[in-house]
Amino acid sequence: MGCDGLTGQPNDEKLQFMVQSSGTNDVKEGEVFDMKKELSLRMHLVAMRLNFQFKVKKSTPELYILRCVDTSCTWRLRATKLRDCNMFKIKKYYSIHTCNGGVLKQDHRQAKSWVVGHLVQAKFTDVSRTYRPKDIIQDMRKEYGVNLSYDKAWRSSEEALRLIREDPASSYGLLSAYGEALKIMNPGTIFELELKDGKYFKYVFMALGQSIRRFLACIRPVLVVDGAHLKWKFRGVLLTASGADANNQIYPVAFAIVDGETVAS
């Protein structure tokens, strides 16, 4: 069986939609998935919901075979890649467990951080709520009966944030368009982006037009420059130029991201 022109492609939005719509429903023979990762995620969720564990007997670009962790059990799944695309189809699925069933859920082997990250991703989109690793632990215990370690819950939160923010490196490519949008929406804005070799991020400077106008009109003509080190995946220094208003409240005027507090920057 071929794909008839369809080409399944990895997409985190597709995976999240699957989680929200039918993620924990059991699968069936003949079901087709856009990609192997979608099938894998679905099976991990099913195992957590139905309280069983499996092991991957074989996983290649063309084949995906699962077996129950109990070698005497008949539960198993076999899926193969369709021709000319990345889609996977379930060819054989024996869904009945002949083992004792029920697993020790202290460390469910299918409750991996990347799986839990997909499950809790939506919780991080609510800006009015702080969703902490201990909240993940409580939710997983309540909804799935799975006990997570704090370390795994923390890694799950990092995965959820990665899914929401997407690849940090690609976001740097949006800076130029972001700067042009700022200039249009906030007249008088100064936005300067400097690249290394014409394509790699080096420096960025931003001062909003409204901030500049208010500073010139009613803020003391004194600026204090301070820096804060960025310690995430891409390091650097965030520089801020701030003044003080009539109430001695800090008034940010300009921002810059540089590689360090140097003469060149």
Short mmCIF file of C-alpha atoms in Angstrom, two decimals:
data_model
loop_
_atom_site.label_atom_id
_atom_site.label_comp_id
_atom_site.label_asym_id
_atom_site.label_seq_id
_atom_site.Cartn_x
_atom_site.Cartn_y
_atom_site.Cartn_z
CA MET A 1 0.00 0.00 0.00
CA GLY A 2 1.33 3.44 -0.93
CA CYS A 3 0.54 6.94 0.28
CA ASP A 4 -1.23 8.26 -2.82
CA GLY A 5 0.73 11.49 -2.75
CA LEU A 6 0.49 12.02 1.02
CA THR A 7 3.69 12.52 2.97
CA GLY A 8 3.50 12.37 6.74
CA GLN A 9 5.90 14.83 8.32
CA PRO A 10 6.96 15.26 11.96
CA ASN A 11 5.00 18.14 13.48
CA ASP A 12 4.64 18.91 17.18
CA GLU A 13 1.27 20.58 16.58
CA LYS A 14 -0.06 17.36 15.02
CA LEU A 15 1.19 15.37 17.99
CA GLN A 16 -0.44 17.74 20.45
CA PHE A 17 -3.74 17.57 18.56
CA MET A 18 -3.57 13.79 18.72
CA VAL A 19 -2.92 13.91 22.49
CA GLN A 20 -5.93 16.17 23.05
CA SER A 21 -8.31 14.32 20.72
CA SER A 22 -7.71 10.58 20.99
CA GLY A 23 -4.33 10.17 22.60
CA THR A 24 -5.26 7.57 25.21
CA ASN A 25 -7.79 5.60 23.16
CA ASP A 26 -6.57 2.16 22.16
CA VAL A 27 -5.46 1.61 18.57
CA LYS A 28 -6.69 -0.94 16.04
CA GLU A 29 -5.41 -2.89 13.07
CA GLY A 30 -5.37 -0.87 9.86
CA GLU A 31 -5.00 2.47 11.64
CA VAL A 32 -2.57 4.84 9.89
CA PHE A 33 -0.33 7.43 11.55
CA ASP A 34 1.40 10.39 9.93
CA MET A 35 4.75 9.24 11.26
CA LYS A 36 6.32 6.66 13.53
CA LYS A 37 6.77 9.18 16.33
CA GLU A 38 3.00 9.75 16.41
CA LEU A 39 2.38 6.01 16.70
CA SER A 40 5.03 5.70 19.40
CA LEU A 41 3.53 8.55 21.43
CA ARG A 42 0.05 7.08 21.08
CA MET A 43 1.20 3.67 22.33
CA HIS A 44 3.01 5.20 25.30
CA LEU A 45 -0.18 7.06 26.27
CA VAL A 46 -2.33 3.95 25.83
CA ALA A 47 0.02 1.92 28.03
CA MET A 48 -0.10 4.54 30.78
CA ARG A 49 -3.89 4.82 30.64
CA LEU A 50 -4.55 1.05 30.50
CA ASN A 51 -1.93 0.20 33.10
CA PHE A 52 0.51 -2.01 31.20
CA GLN A 53 4.08 -1.79 30.01
CA PHE A 54 5.70 -2.79 26.75
CA LYS A 55 9.14 -3.07 25.28
CA VAL A 56 10.29 -2.19 21.78
CA LYS A 57 11.41 -5.39 20.11
CA LYS A 58 12.40 -3.70 16.87
CA SER A 59 12.39 -0.13 15.61
CA THR A 60 13.77 0.79 12.20
CA PRO A 61 12.84 3.43 9.61
CA GLU A 62 10.60 0.77 8.04
CA LEU A 63 9.33 -1.32 10.96
CA TYR A 64 7.99 -0.90 14.51
CA ILE A 65 7.36 -3.95 16.72
CA LEU A 66 6.19 -3.88 20.35
CA ARG A 67 5.79 -6.70 22.87
CA CYS A 68 4.44 -6.85 26.41
CA VAL A 69 7.18 -6.78 29.05
CA ASP A 70 5.89 -10.17 30.21
CA THR A 71 7.38 -12.56 27.66
CA SER A 72 4.56 -15.06 28.22
CA CYS A 73 1.89 -12.50 27.25
CA THR A 74 0.35 -12.50 23.76
CA TRP A 75 -0.02 -8.69 23.56
CA ARG A 76 1.97 -7.33 20.62
CA LEU A 77 1.88 -4.79 17.82
CA ARG A 78 3.50 -4.68 14.41
CA ALA A 79 3.46 -1.59 12.16
CA THR A 80 5.21 -0.88 8.88
CA LYS A 81 6.03 2.20 6.86
CA LEU A 82 3.95 2.85 3.76
CA ARG A 83 5.62 3.30 0.41
CA ASP A 84 6.79 6.76 -0.71
CA CYS A 85 6.04 8.58 2.56
CA ASN A 86 6.67 8.53 6.30
CA MET A 87 3.27 7.18 7.32
CA PHE A 88 3.02 4.02 9.42
CA LYS A 89 0.18 1.50 9.35
CA ILE A 90 -0.65 -1.03 12.04
CA LYS A 91 -0.54 -4.44 10.37
CA LYS A 92 -1.06 -6.71 13.38
CA TYR A 93 -2.35 -5.87 16.82
CA TYR A 94 -3.15 -8.41 19.54
CA SER A 95 -4.68 -6.18 22.20
CA ILE A 96 -5.56 -8.79 24.83
CA HIS A 97 -3.13 -9.31 27.70
CA THR A 98 -2.76 -12.89 28.88
CA CYS A 99 -0.37 -11.87 31.64
CA ASN A 100 -1.50 -10.99 35.15
CA GLY A 101 -1.94 -7.35 34.20
CA GLY A 102 -1.34 -4.45 36.49
CA VAL A 103 2.15 -3.10 36.87
CA LEU A 104 4.20 -1.54 39.59
CA LYS A 105 3.79 2.12 38.73
CA GLN A 106 6.61 3.50 40.81
CA ASP A 107 8.58 3.93 37.60
CA HIS A 108 6.37 3.20 34.60
CA ARG A 109 8.71 2.61 31.67
CA GLN A 110 6.33 4.35 29.24
CA ALA A 111 6.07 7.51 31.38
CA LYS A 112 9.10 9.07 29.72
CA SER A 113 9.77 12.79 30.04
CA TRP A 114 9.05 13.49 26.36
CA VAL A 115 5.70 11.70 26.67
CA VAL A 116 4.68 13.49 29.86
CA GLY A 117 5.82 16.74 28.25
CA HIS A 118 3.19 16.28 25.54
CA LEU A 119 0.56 15.47 28.16
CA VAL A 120 1.14 18.61 30.22
CA GLN A 121 1.99 21.01 27.40
CA ALA A 122 -1.40 22.73 27.51
CA LYS A 123 -0.96 23.49 31.23
CA PHE A 124 1.96 25.81 30.42
CA THR A 125 -0.07 28.01 28.06
CA ASP A 126 -2.05 29.52 30.95
CA VAL A 127 0.03 32.60 31.82
CA SER A 128 -1.99 33.18 35.00
CA ARG A 129 -0.80 29.89 36.51
CA THR A 130 2.59 28.69 37.66
CA TYR A 131 2.84 25.00 36.78
CA ARG A 132 5.68 23.42 38.72
CA PRO A 133 7.28 19.96 38.68
CA LYS A 134 5.44 19.03 41.87
CA ASP A 135 2.16 19.87 40.09
CA ILE A 136 3.13 17.50 37.28
CA ILE A 137 3.83 14.78 39.85
CA GLN A 138 0.41 15.28 41.43
CA ASP A 139 -1.44 15.34 38.09
CA MET A 140 0.28 12.20 36.78
CA ARG A 141 -0.52 10.35 40.00
CA LYS A 142 -4.14 11.50 39.93
CA GLU A 143 -4.86 10.99 36.22
CA TYR A 144 -2.69 7.95 35.42
CA GLY A 145 -1.70 6.46 38.76
CA VAL A 146 1.94 6.97 37.79
CA ASN A 147 4.53 8.14 40.31
CA LEU A 148 7.17 10.40 38.77
CA SER A 149 10.44 11.41 40.34
CA TYR A 150 11.06 15.14 40.73
CA ASP A 151 13.88 14.93 38.19
CA LYS A 152 11.63 13.34 35.56
CA ALA A 153 8.88 15.89 36.27
CA TRP A 154 11.39 18.71 35.81
CA ARG A 155 12.60 17.24 32.50
CA SER A 156 8.97 16.86 31.43
CA SER A 157 8.37 20.55 32.11
CA GLU A 158 11.42 21.43 30.02
CA GLU A 159 10.06 19.29 27.17
CA ALA A 160 6.65 20.97 27.41
CA LEU A 161 8.25 24.41 27.23
CA ARG A 162 10.36 23.31 24.26
CA LEU A 163 7.21 22.21 22.44
CA ILE A 164 5.57 25.57 23.10
CA ARG A 165 8.56 27.75 22.29
CA GLU A 166 9.79 25.50 19.48
CA ASP A 167 13.45 25.61 18.48
CA PRO A 168 15.22 28.61 20.09
CA ALA A 169 17.73 28.76 17.25
CA SER A 170 15.01 29.25 14.62
CA SER A 171 13.48 32.13 16.60
CA TYR A 172 16.61 34.19 15.97
CA GLY A 173 15.70 34.12 12.29
CA LEU A 174 12.50 36.03 13.10
CA LEU A 175 14.26 39.00 14.70
CA SER A 176 14.54 41.04 11.50
CA ALA A 177 10.81 40.75 10.76
CA TYR A 178 10.03 41.45 14.41
CA GLY A 179 12.08 44.66 14.26
CA GLU A 180 10.29 45.87 11.13
CA ALA A 181 6.92 45.16 12.74
CA LEU A 182 7.93 47.18 15.81
CA LYS A 183 8.88 50.16 13.65
CA ILE A 184 5.49 50.07 11.93
CA MET A 185 3.38 49.57 15.06
CA ASN A 186 5.42 51.87 17.30
CA PRO A 187 6.72 54.81 15.20
CA GLY A 188 10.08 56.16 16.24
CA THR A 189 11.33 52.77 17.39
CA ILE A 190 15.04 52.12 16.92
CA PHE A 191 15.86 48.51 16.14
CA GLU A 192 19.32 47.46 15.00
CA LEU A 193 20.33 43.87 14.27
CA GLU A 194 23.94 42.95 13.56
CA LEU A 195 24.83 39.59 12.03
CA LYS A 196 28.09 37.71 11.78
CA ASP A 197 29.00 36.71 8.23
CA GLY A 198 25.60 38.00 7.16
CA LYS A 199 23.62 35.12 8.71
CA TYR A 200 24.58 34.47 12.35
CA PHE A 201 23.19 36.52 15.23
CA LYS A 202 25.70 38.82 16.90
CA TYR A 203 23.99 41.85 18.50
CA VAL A 204 20.53 43.37 18.71
CA PHE A 205 19.51 46.81 20.05
CA MET A 206 15.95 47.98 20.68
CA ALA A 207 14.40 51.18 21.98
CA LEU A 208 10.64 51.61 21.59
CA GLY A 209 9.47 54.88 20.09
CA GLN A 210 7.02 55.59 22.91
CA SER A 211 9.74 54.99 25.51
CA ILE A 212 12.09 57.39 23.73
CA ARG A 213 9.46 60.14 23.50
CA ARG A 214 8.52 59.90 27.17
CA PHE A 215 12.17 59.89 28.22
CA LEU A 216 12.85 63.08 26.24
CA ALA A 217 9.67 64.73 27.52
CA CYS A 218 9.56 64.03 31.24
CA ILE A 219 12.34 61.76 32.50
CA ARG A 220 15.55 62.99 34.11
CA PRO A 221 18.29 63.14 31.45
CA VAL A 222 20.37 60.43 33.11
CA LEU A 223 20.71 56.82 31.99
CA VAL A 224 22.10 53.90 33.95
CA VAL A 225 23.38 50.90 31.99
CA ASP A 226 23.29 47.48 33.63
CA GLY A 227 23.83 43.95 32.40
CA ALA A 228 22.48 40.50 33.23
CA HIS A 229 24.08 37.28 32.05
CA LEU A 230 21.93 34.93 29.97
CA LYS A 231 22.56 31.36 31.09
CA TRP A 232 20.25 29.27 28.93
CA LYS A 233 21.22 27.38 25.76
CA PHE A 234 22.52 30.51 24.03
CA ARG A 235 24.64 32.58 26.37
CA GLY A 236 25.25 36.29 26.26
CA VAL A 237 24.48 39.47 28.17
CA LEU A 238 21.24 41.45 28.31
CA LEU A 239 22.05 45.16 28.61
CA THR A 240 19.46 47.68 29.76
CA ALA A 241 19.54 51.47 29.74
CA SER A 242 17.16 52.88 32.34
CA GLY A 243 16.24 56.22 33.84
CA ALA A 244 14.14 57.28 36.81
CA ASP A 245 10.82 59.13 36.71
CA ALA A 246 9.54 61.78 39.13
CA ASN A 247 8.55 59.07 41.62
CA ASN A 248 12.04 57.53 41.45
CA GLN A 249 10.60 54.49 39.66
CA ILE A 250 12.85 52.70 37.17
CA TYR A 251 12.00 53.60 33.57
CA PRO A 252 13.50 51.25 30.93
CA VAL A 253 14.49 53.04 27.74
CA ALA A 254 16.58 50.65 25.66
CA PHE A 255 17.68 47.02 25.55
CA ALA A 256 20.49 45.12 23.85
CA ILE A 257 21.64 41.52 23.69
CA VAL A 258 25.38 41.14 23.17
CA ASP A 259 28.07 38.51 23.64
CA GLY A 260 29.61 40.32 26.61
CA GLU A 261 30.19 43.67 28.27
CA THR A 262 33.02 44.71 25.97
CA VAL A 263 34.13 47.82 24.13
CA ALA A 264 33.04 46.29 20.83
CA SER A 265 29.52 45.60 22.02
#
